[in-house]
mmCIF file of C-alpha atoms in Angstrom:
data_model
loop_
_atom_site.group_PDB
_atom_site.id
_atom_site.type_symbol
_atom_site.label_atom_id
_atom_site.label_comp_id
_atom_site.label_asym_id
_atom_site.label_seq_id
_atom_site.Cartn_x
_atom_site.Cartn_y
_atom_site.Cartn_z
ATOM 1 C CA UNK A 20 -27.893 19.433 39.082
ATOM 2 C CA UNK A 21 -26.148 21.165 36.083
ATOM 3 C CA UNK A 22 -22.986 20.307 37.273
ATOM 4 C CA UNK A 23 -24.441 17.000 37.482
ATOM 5 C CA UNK A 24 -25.549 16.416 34.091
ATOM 6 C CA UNK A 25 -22.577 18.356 32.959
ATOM 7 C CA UNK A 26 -20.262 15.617 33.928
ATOM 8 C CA UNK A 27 -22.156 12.495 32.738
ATOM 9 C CA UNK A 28 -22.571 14.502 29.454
ATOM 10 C CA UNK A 29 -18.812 14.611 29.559
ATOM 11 C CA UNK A 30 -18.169 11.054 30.445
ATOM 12 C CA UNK A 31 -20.562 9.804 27.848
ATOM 13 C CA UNK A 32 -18.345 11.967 24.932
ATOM 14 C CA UNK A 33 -14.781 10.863 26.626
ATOM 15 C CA UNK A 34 -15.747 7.079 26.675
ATOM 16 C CA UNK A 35 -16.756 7.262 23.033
ATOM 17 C CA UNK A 36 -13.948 9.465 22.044
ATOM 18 C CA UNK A 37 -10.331 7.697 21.195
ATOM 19 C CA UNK A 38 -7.477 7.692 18.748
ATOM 20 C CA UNK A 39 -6.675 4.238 16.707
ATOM 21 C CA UNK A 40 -7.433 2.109 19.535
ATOM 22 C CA UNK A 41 -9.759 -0.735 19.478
ATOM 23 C CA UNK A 42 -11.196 -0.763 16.209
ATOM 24 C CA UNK A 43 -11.413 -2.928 12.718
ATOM 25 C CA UNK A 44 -9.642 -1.800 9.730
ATOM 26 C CA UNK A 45 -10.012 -3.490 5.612
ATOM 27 C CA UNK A 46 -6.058 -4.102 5.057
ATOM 28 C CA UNK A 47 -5.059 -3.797 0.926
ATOM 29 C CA UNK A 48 -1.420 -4.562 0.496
ATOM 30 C CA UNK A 49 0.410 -5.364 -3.057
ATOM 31 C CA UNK A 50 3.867 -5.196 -4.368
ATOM 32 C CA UNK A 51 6.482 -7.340 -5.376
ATOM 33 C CA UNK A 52 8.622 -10.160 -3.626
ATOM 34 C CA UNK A 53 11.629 -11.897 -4.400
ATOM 35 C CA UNK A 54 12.447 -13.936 -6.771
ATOM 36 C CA UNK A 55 10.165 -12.405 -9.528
ATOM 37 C CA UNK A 56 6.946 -12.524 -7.813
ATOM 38 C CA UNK A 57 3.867 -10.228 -7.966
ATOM 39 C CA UNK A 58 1.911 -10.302 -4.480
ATOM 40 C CA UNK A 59 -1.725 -9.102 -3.127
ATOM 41 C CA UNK A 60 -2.961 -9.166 0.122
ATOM 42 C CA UNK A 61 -6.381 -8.203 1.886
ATOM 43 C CA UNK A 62 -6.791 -8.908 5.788
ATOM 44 C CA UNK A 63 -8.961 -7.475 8.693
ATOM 45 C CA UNK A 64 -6.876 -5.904 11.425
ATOM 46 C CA UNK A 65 -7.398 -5.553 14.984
ATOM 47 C CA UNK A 66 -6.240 -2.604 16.817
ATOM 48 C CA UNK A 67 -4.887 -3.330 20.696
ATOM 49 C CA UNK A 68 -4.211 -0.581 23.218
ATOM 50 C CA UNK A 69 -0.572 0.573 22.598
ATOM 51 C CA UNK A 70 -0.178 0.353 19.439
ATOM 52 C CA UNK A 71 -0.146 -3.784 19.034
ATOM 53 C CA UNK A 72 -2.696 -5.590 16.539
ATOM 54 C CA UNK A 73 -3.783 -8.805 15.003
ATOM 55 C CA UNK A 74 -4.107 -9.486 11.674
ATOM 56 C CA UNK A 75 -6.185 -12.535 9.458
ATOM 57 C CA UNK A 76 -5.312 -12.334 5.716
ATOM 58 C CA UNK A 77 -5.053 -14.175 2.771
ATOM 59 C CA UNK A 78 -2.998 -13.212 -0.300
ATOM 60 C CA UNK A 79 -2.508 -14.313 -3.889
ATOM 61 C CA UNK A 80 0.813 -13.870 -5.779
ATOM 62 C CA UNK A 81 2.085 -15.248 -8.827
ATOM 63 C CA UNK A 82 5.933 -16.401 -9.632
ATOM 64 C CA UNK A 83 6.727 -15.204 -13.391
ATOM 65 C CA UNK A 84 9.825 -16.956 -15.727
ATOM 66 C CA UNK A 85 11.374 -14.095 -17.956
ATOM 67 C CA UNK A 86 11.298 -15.727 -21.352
ATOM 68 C CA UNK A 87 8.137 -17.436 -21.250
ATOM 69 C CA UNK A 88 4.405 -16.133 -22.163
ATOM 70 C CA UNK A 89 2.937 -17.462 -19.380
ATOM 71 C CA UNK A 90 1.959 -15.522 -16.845
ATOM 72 C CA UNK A 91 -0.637 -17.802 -13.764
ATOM 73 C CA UNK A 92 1.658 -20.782 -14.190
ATOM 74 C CA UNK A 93 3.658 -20.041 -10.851
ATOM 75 C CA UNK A 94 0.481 -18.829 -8.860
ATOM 76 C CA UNK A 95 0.342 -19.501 -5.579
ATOM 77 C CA UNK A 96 -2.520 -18.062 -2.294
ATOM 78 C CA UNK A 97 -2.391 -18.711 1.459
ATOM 79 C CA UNK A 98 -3.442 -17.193 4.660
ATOM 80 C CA UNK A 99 -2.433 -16.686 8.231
ATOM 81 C CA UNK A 100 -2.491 -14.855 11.397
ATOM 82 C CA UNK A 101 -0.236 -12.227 12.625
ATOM 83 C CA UNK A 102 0.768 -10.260 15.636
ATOM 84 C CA UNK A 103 1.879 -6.972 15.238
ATOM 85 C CA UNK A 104 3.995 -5.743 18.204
ATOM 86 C CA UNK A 105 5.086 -1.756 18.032
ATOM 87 C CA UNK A 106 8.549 -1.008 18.095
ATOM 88 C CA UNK A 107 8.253 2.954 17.753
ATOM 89 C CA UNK A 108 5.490 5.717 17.927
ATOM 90 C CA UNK A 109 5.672 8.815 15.600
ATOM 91 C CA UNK A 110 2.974 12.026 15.486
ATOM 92 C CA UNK A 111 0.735 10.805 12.924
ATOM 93 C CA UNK A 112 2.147 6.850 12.537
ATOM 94 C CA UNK A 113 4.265 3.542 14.278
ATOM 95 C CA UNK A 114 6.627 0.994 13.219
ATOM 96 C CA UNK A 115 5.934 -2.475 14.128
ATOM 97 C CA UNK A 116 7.183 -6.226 13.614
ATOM 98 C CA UNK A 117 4.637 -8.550 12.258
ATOM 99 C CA UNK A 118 5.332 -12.422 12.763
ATOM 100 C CA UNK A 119 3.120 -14.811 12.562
ATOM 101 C CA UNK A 120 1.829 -18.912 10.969
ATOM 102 C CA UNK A 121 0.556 -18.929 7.518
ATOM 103 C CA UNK A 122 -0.861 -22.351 5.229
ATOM 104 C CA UNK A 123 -1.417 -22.481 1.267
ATOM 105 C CA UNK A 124 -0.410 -23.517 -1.711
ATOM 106 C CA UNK A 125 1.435 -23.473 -4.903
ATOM 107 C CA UNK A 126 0.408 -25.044 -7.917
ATOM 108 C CA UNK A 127 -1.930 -27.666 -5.926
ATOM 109 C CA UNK A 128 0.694 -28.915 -3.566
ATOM 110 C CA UNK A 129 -0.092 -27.556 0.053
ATOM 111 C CA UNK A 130 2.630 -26.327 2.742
ATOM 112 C CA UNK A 131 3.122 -24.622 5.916
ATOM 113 C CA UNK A 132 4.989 -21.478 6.775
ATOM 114 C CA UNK A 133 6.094 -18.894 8.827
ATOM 115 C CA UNK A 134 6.075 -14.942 7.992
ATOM 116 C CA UNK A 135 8.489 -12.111 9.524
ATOM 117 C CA UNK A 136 8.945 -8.398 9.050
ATOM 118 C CA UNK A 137 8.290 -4.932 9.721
ATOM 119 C CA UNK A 138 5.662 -2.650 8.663
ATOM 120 C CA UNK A 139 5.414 1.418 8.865
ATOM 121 C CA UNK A 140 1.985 2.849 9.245
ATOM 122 C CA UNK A 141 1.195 6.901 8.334
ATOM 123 C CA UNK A 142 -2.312 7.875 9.602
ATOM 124 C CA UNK A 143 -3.564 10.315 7.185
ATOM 125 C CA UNK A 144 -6.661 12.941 9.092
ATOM 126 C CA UNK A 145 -9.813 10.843 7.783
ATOM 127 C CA UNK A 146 -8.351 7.309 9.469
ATOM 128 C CA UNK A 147 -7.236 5.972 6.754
ATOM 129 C CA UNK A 148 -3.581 4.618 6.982
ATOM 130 C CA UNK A 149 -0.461 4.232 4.402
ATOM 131 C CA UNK A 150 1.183 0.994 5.036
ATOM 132 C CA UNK A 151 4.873 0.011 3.781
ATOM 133 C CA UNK A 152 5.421 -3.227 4.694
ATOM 134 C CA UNK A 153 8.932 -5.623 4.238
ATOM 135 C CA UNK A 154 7.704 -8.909 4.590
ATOM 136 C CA UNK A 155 9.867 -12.596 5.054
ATOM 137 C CA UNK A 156 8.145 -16.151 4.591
ATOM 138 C CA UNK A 157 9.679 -18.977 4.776
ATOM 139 C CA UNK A 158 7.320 -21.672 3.906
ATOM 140 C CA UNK A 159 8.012 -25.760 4.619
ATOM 141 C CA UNK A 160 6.871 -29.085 2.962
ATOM 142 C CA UNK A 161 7.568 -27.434 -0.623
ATOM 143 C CA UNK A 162 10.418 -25.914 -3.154
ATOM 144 C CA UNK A 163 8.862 -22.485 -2.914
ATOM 145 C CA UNK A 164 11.244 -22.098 0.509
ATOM 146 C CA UNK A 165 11.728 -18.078 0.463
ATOM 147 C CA UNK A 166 10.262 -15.483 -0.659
ATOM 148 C CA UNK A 167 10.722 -11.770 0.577
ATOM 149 C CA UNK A 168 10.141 -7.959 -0.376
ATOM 150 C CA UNK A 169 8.208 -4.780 -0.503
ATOM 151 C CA UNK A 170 4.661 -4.217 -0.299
ATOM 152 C CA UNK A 171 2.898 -0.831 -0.326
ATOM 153 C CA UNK A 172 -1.275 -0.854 0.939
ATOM 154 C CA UNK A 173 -4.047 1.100 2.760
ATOM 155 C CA UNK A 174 -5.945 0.272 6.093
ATOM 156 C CA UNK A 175 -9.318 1.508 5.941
ATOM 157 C CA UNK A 176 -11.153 1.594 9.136
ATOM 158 C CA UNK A 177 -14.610 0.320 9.676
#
C-alpha cells in the first residue's frame, strides 16, 4: 500500500511539474525601427511543446522628422498574430523565427501587412525571460511600406 500511494504521490508532482512548456506569458517589447521610428509592443504568448509559440499583440510606434517639433504626427498602432518556430535550444534560452499577418494604421488610413524575424529568449531562474527581438514588416495598401529593427522586452509568465 505504501508503495502504492508512493507512486500516485509521485505521478501527481511529475504531471504538475514542467519547464516553459504550456503556459501564458505578458510580452513587453520596445525599441527602435527603421527609418526613425520609436516602437512598443505588449502581446500574450503561448508556449507549445518544443520550444514553438503563438503570439497576439498590438503595438504603437511613432515616425519622428529631425527638424520639426512635432513629435505624434507620424504615429501609427496595429496588431497581429505570430508563430514562433525554434531554430536553436541553449541551457537557459532559444532562438526562434517569428512570422506572421498584422492590420493597422497610420495617421487614419488603414493597411495590411506581413511581419518577419528572429527573436532570442534568456530565461532568467524566477521565469521571467529577456527577449531581443529583430523584427521586418512590410505593410501593403499604404506609403509606410518598410519598416525594420531592434527591439529589447520581458516575458512575464502568468
Amino acid at each position: 500500500m505504501k508503495k502504492f500511494l508512493i507512486a500516485i504521490v509521485c505521478t501527481i508532482v511529475s504531471l504538475g511539474a514542467y519547464a516553459q512548456e504550456s503556459h501564458g506569458k505578458l510580452t513587453v517589447n520596445a525599441g527602435f525601427l527603421f527609418p526613425s521610428t520609436l516602437n512598443a509592443t505588449v502581446g500574450y504568448e503561448h508556449s507549445f511543446g518544443y520550444g514553438s509559440a503563438v503570439e497576439l499583440f498590438g503595438e504603437i510606434g511613432d515616425h519622428w522628422k529631425s527638424g520639426e517639433g512635432q513629435f505624434w504626427k507620424g504615429y501609427y498602432w496595429d496588431g497581429g498574430l505570430l508563430y514562433k518556430h525554434r531554430l536553436a535550444r541553449y541551457k537557459n534560452g532559444c532562438f526562434r523565427f517569428r512570422v506572421g499577418p498584422k492590420f493597422g494604421a497610420v495617421e487614419r488610413k488603414f493597411f495590411v501587412g506581413l511581419e518577419a524575424g528572429f527573436e532570442y529568449n534568456y530565461v532568467f531562474q524566477n521565469g521571467w525571460e529577456f527577449a531581443l527581438i529583430q523584427k521586418n514588416n512590410v505593410n501593403f495598401v499604404h506609403g509606410d511600406t518598410f519598416r525594420n529593427g531592434l527591439l529589447i522586452g520581458l516575458k512575464i509568465p502568468f
